[in-house]
Tab-separated table of N, CA and C in Angstrom:
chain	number	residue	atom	x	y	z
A	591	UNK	N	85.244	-41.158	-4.154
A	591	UNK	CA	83.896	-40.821	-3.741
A	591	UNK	C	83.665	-39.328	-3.978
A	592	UNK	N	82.435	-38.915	-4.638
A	592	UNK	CA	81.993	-37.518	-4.693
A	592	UNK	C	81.677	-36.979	-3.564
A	593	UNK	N	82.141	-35.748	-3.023
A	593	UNK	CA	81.251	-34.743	-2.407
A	593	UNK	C	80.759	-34.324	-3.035
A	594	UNK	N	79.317	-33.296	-2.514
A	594	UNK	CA	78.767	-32.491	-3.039
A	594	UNK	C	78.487	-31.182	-1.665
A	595	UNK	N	78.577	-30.183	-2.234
A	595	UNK	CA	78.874	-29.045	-1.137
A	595	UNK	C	77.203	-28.145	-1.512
A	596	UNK	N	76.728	-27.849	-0.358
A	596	UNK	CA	75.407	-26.913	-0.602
A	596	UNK	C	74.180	-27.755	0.029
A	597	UNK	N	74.506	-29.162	0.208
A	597	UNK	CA	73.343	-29.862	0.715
A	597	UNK	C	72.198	-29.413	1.725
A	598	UNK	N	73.567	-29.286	2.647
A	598	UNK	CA	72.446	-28.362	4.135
A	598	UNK	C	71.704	-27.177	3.404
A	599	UNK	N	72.229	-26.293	2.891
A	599	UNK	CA	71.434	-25.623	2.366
A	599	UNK	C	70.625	-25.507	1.471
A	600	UNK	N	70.879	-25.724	0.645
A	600	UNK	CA	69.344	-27.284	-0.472
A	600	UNK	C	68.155	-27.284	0.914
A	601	UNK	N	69.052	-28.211	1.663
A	601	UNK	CA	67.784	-29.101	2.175
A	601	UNK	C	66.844	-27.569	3.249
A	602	UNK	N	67.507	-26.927	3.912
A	602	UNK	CA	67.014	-25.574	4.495
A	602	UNK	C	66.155	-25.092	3.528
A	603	UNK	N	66.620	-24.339	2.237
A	603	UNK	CA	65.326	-24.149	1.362
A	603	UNK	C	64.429	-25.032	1.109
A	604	UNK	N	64.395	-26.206	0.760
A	604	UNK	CA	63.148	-27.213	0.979
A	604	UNK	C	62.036	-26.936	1.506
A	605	UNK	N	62.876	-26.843	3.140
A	605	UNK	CA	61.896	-27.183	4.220
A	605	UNK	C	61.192	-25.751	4.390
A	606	UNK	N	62.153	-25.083	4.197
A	606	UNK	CA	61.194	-23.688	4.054
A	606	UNK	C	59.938	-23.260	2.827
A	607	UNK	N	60.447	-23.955	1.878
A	607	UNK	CA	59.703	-23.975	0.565
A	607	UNK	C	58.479	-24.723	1.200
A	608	UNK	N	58.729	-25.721	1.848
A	608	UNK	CA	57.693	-26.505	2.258
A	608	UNK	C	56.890	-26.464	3.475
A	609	UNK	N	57.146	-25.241	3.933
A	609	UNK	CA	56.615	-24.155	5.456
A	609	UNK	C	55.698	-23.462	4.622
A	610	UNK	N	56.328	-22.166	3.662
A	610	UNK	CA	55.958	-21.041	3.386
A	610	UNK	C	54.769	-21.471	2.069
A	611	UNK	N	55.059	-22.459	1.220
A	611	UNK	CA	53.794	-22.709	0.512
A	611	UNK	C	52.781	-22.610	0.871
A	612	UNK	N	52.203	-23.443	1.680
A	612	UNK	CA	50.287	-23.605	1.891
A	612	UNK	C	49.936	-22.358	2.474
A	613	UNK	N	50.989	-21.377	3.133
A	613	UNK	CA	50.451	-19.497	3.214
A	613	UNK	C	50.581	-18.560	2.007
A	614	UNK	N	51.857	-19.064	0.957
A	614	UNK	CA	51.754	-18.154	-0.399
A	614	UNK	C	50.759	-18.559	-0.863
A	615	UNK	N	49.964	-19.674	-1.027
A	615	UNK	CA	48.898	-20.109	-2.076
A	615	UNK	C	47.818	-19.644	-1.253
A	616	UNK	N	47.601	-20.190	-0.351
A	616	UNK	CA	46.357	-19.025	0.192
A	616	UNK	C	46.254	-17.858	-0.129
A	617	UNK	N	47.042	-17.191	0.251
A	617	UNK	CA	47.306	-15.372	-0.103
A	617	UNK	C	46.897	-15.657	-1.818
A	618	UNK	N	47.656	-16.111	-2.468
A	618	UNK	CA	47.275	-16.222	-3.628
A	618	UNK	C	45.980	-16.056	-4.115
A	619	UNK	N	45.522	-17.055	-3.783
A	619	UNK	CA	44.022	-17.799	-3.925
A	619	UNK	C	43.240	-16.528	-3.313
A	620	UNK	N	43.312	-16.006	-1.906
A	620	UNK	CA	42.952	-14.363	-2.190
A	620	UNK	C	42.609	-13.468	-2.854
A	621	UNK	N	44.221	-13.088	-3.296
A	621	UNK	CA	44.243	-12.146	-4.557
A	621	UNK	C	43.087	-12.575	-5.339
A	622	UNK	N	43.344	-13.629	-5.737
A	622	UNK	CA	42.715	-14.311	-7.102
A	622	UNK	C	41.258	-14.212	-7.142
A	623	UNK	N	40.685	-14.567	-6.092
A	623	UNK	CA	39.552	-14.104	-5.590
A	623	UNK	C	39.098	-12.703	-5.852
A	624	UNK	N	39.672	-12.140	-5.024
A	624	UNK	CA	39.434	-10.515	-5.038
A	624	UNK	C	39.044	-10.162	-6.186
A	625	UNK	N	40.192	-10.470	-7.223
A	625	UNK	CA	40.141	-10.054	-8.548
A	625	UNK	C	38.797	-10.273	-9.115
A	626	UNK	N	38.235	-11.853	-9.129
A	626	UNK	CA	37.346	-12.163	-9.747
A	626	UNK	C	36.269	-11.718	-8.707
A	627	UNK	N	36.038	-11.142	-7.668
A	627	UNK	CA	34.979	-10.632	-7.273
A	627	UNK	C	34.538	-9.628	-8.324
A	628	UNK	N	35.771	-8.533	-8.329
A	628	UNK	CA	35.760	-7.056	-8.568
A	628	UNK	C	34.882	-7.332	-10.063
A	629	UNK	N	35.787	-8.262	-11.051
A	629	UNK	CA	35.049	-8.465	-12.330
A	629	UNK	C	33.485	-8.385	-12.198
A	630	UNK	N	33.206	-9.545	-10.812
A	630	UNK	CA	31.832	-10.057	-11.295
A	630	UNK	C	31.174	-9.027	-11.127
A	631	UNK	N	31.431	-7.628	-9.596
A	631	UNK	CA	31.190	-6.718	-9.621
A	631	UNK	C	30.995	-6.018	-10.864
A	632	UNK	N	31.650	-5.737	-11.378
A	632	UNK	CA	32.042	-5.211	-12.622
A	632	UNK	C	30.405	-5.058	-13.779
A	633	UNK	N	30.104	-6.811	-14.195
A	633	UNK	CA	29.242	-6.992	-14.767
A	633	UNK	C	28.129	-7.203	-14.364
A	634	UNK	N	27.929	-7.011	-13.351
A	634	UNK	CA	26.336	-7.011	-12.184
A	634	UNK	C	25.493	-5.622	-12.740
A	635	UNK	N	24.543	-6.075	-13.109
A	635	UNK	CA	23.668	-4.849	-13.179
A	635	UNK	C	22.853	-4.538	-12.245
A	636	UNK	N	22.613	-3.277	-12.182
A	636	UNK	CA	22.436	-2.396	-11.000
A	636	UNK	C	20.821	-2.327	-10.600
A	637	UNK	N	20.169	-2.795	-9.852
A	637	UNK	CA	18.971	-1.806	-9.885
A	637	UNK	C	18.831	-1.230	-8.317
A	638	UNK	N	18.773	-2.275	-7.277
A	638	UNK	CA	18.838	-1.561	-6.355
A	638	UNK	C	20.230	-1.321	-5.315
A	639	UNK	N	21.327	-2.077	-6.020
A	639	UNK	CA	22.257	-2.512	-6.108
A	639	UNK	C	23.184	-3.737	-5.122
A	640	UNK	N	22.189	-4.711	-4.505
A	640	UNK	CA	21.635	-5.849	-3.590
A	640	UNK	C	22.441	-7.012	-4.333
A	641	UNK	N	22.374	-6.834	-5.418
A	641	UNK	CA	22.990	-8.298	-6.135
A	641	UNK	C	24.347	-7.890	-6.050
A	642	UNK	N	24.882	-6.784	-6.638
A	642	UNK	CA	26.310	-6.312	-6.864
A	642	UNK	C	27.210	-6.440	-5.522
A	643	UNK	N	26.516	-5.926	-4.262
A	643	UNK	CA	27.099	-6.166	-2.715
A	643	UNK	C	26.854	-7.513	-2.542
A	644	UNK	N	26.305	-8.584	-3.330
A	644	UNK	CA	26.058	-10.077	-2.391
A	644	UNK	C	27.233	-10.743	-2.920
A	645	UNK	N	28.078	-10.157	-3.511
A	645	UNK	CA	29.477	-11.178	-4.055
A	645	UNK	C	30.569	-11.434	-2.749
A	646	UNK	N	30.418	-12.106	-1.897
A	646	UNK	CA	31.813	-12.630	-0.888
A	646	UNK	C	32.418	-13.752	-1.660
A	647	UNK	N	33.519	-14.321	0.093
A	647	UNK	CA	34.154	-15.122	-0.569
A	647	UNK	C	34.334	-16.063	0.772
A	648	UNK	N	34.804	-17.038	0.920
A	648	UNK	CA	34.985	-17.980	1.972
A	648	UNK	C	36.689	-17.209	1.939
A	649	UNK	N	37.478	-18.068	3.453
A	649	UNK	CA	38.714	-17.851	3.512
A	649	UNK	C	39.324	-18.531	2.659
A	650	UNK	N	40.239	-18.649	2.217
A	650	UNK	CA	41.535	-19.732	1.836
A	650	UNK	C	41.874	-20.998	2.719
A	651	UNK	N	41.353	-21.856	2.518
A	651	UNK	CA	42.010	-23.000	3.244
A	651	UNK	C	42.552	-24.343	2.539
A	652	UNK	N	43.499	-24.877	2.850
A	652	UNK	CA	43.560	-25.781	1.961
A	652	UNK	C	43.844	-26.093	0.716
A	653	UNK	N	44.197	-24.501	-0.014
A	653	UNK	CA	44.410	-24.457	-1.764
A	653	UNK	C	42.776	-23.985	-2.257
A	654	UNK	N	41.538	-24.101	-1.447
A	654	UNK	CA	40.106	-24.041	-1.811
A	654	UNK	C	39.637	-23.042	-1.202
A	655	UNK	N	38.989	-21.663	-2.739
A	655	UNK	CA	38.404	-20.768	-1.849
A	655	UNK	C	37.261	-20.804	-2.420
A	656	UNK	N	35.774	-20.381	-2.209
A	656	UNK	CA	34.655	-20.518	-2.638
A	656	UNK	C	33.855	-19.058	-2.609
A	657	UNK	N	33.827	-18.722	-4.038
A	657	UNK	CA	32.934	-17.077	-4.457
A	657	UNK	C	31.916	-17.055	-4.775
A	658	UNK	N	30.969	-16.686	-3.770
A	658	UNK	CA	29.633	-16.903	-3.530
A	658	UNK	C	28.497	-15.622	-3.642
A	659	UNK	N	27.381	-15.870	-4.380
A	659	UNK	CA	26.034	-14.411	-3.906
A	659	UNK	C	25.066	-15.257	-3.185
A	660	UNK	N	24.437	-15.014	-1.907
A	660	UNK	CA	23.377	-15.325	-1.463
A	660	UNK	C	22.022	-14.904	-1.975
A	661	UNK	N	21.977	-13.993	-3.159
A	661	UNK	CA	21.300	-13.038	-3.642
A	661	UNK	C	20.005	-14.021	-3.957
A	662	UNK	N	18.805	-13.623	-3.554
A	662	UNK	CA	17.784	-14.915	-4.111
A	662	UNK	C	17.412	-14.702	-5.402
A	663	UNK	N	17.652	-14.056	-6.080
A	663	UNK	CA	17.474	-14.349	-7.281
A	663	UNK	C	19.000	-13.904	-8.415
A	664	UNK	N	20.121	-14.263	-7.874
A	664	UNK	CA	21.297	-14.438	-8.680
A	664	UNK	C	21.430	-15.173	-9.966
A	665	UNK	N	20.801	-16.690	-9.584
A	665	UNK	CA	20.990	-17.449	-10.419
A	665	UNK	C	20.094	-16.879	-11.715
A	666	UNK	N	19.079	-16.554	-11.568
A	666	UNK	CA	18.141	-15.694	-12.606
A	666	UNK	C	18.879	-15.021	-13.482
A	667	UNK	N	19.306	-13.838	-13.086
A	667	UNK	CA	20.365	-13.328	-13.708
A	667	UNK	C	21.590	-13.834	-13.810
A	668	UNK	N	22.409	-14.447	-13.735
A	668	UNK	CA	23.622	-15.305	-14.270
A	668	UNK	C	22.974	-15.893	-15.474
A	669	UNK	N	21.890	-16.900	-15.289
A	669	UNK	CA	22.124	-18.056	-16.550
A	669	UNK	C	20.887	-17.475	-17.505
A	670	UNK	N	19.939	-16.661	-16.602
A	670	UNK	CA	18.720	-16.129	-17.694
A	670	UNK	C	17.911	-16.993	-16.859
A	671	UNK	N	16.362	-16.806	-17.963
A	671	UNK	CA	14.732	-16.913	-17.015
A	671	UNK	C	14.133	-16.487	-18.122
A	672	UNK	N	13.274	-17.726	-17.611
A	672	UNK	CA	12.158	-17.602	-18.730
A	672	UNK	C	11.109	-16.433	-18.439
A	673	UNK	N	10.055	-16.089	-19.101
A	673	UNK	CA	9.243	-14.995	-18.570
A	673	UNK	C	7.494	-15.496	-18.180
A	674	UNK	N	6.938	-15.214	-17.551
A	674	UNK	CA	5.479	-15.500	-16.841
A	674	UNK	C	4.842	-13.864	-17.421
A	675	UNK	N	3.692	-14.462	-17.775
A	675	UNK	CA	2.506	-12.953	-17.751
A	675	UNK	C	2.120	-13.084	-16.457
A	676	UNK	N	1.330	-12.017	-16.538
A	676	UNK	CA	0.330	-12.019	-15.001
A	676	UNK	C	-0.405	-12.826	-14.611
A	677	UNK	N	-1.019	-13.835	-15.285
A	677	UNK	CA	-1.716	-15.040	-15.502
A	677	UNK	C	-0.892	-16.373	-14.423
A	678	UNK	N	0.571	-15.959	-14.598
A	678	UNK	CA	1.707	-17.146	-14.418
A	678	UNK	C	1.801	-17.887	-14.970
A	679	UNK	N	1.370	-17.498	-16.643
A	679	UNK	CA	1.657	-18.509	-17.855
A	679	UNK	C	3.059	-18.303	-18.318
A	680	UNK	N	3.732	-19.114	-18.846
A	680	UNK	CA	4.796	-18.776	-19.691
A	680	UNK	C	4.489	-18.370	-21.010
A	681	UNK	N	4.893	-17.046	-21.628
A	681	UNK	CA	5.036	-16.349	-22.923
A	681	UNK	C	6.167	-17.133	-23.544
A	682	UNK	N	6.455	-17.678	-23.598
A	682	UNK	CA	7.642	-18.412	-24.456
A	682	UNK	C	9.236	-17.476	-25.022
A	683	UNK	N	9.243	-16.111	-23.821
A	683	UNK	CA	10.122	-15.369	-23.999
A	683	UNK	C	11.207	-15.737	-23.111
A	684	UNK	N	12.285	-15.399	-23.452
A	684	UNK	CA	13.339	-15.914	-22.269
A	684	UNK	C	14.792	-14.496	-22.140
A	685	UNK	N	14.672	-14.224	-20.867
A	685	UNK	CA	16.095	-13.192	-20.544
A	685	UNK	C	16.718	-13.752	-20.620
A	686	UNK	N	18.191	-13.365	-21.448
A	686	UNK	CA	19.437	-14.192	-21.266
A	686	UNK	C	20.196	-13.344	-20.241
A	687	UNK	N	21.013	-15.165	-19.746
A	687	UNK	CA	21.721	-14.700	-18.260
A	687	UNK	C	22.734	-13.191	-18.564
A	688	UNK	N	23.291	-12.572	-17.532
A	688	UNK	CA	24.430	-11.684	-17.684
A	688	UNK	C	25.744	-11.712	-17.915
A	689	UNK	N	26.148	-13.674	-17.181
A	689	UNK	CA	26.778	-14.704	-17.241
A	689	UNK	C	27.741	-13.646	-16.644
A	690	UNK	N	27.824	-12.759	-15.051
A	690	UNK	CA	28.659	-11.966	-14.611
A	690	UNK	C	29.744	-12.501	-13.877
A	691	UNK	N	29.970	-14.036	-13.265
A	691	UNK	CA	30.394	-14.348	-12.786
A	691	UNK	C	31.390	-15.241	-14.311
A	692	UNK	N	30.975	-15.561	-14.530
A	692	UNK	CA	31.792	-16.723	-15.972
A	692	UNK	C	32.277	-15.736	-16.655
A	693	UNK	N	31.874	-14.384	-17.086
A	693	UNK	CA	32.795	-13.411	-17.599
A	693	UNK	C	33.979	-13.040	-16.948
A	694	UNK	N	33.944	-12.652	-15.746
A	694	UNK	CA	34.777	-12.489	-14.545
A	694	UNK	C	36.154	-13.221	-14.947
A	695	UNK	N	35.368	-14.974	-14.891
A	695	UNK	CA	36.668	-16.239	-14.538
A	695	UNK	C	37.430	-16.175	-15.700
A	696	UNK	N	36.565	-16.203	-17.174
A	696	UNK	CA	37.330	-15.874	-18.496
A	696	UNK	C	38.125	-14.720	-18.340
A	697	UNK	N	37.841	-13.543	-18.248
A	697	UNK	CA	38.973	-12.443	-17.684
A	697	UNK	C	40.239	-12.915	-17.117
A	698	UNK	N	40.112	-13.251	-15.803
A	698	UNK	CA	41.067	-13.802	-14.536
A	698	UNK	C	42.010	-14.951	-15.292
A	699	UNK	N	40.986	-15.503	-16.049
A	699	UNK	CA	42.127	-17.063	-16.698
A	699	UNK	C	43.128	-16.334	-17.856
A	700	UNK	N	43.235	-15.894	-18.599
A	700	UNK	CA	44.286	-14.730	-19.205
A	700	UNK	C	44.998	-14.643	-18.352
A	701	UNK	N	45.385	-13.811	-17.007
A	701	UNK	CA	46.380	-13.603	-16.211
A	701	UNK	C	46.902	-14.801	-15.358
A	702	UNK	N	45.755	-15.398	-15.343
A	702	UNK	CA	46.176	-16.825	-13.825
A	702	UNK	C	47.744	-17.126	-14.276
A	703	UNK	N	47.799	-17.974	-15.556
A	703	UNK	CA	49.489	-18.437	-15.713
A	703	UNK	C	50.955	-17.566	-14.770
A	704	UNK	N	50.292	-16.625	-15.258
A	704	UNK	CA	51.416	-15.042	-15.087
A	704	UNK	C	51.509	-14.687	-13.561
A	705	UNK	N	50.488	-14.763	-12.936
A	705	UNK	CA	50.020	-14.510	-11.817
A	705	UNK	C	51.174	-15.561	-11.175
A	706	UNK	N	50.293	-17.157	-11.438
A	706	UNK	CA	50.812	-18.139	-10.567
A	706	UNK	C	52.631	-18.402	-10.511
A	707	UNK	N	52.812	-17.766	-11.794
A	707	UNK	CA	54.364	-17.770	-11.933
A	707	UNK	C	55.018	-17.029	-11.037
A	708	UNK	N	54.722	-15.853	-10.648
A	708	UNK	CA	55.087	-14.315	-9.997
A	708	UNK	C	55.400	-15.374	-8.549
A	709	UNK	N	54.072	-16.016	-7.744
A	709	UNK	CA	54.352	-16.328	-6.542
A	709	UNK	C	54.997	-17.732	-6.402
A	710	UNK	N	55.147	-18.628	-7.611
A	710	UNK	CA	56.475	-19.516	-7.878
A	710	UNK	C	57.877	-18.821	-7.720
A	711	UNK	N	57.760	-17.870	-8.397
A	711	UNK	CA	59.280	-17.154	-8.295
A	711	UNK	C	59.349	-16.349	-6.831
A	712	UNK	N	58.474	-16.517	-6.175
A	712	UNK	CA	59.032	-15.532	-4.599
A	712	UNK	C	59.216	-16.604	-3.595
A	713	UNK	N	58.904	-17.725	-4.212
A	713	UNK	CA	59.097	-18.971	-2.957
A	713	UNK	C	60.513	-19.459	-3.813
A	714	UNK	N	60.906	-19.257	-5.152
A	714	UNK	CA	62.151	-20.124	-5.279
A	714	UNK	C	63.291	-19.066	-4.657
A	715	UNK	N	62.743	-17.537	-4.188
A	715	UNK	CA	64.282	-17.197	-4.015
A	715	UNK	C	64.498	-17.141	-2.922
């Protein structure tokens, strides 16, 4: 019959692996956040500077964090808008969005792999 020697301790890292996860990935998911705030910051254009401060974020719960502007007219600027004369006709001109938030995530997705590896490797040791 085989022994095998290290089990208890196998199984100790496990359970710890399986404690300390759902708080590294939060923290994670944080960071990750943060980051892609700062971007969207980043590409927000300025006027009174109302849109650029409306970037939060919900907490981490669950693996799910949610990066949000309450800004009432965000979406305008993200995807673009068509244009009205004074009339409230449409001129058939259209602003394109700033797309500050989707620039952001394209940024952030380049590092994510690298990132997510870093806090894989602090829970395997």
């Amino acid at each position: 019959m085989a022994e095998f020697d290290g089990l208890d301790e196998l199984d100790k890292k496990l359970a710890n692996m399986a404690k300390e996860f759902p708080i590294k990935r939060n923290q994670f998911l944080a960071q990750e956040a943060e980051l892609l705030i700062g971007q969207a910051k980043e590409n927000t254009p300025v006027d009174t500077g109302a849109l650029r401060e409306g970037w939060h974020r919900t907490r981490a719960h669950a693996g799910q964090i949610e990066i949000y502007n309450n800004t009432e007219y965000v979406n305008h600027v993200e995807y673009g808008h068509r244009i009205k004369n004074h009339k409230g006709e449409w001129t058939g001109k259209v602003v394109k969005g700033k797309k500050m938030l989707h620039i952001g995530m394209d940024t952030l997705k380049k590092n994510y792999p690298e990132d997510a590896e870093s806090i894989l490797e602090g829970l395997l040791k």
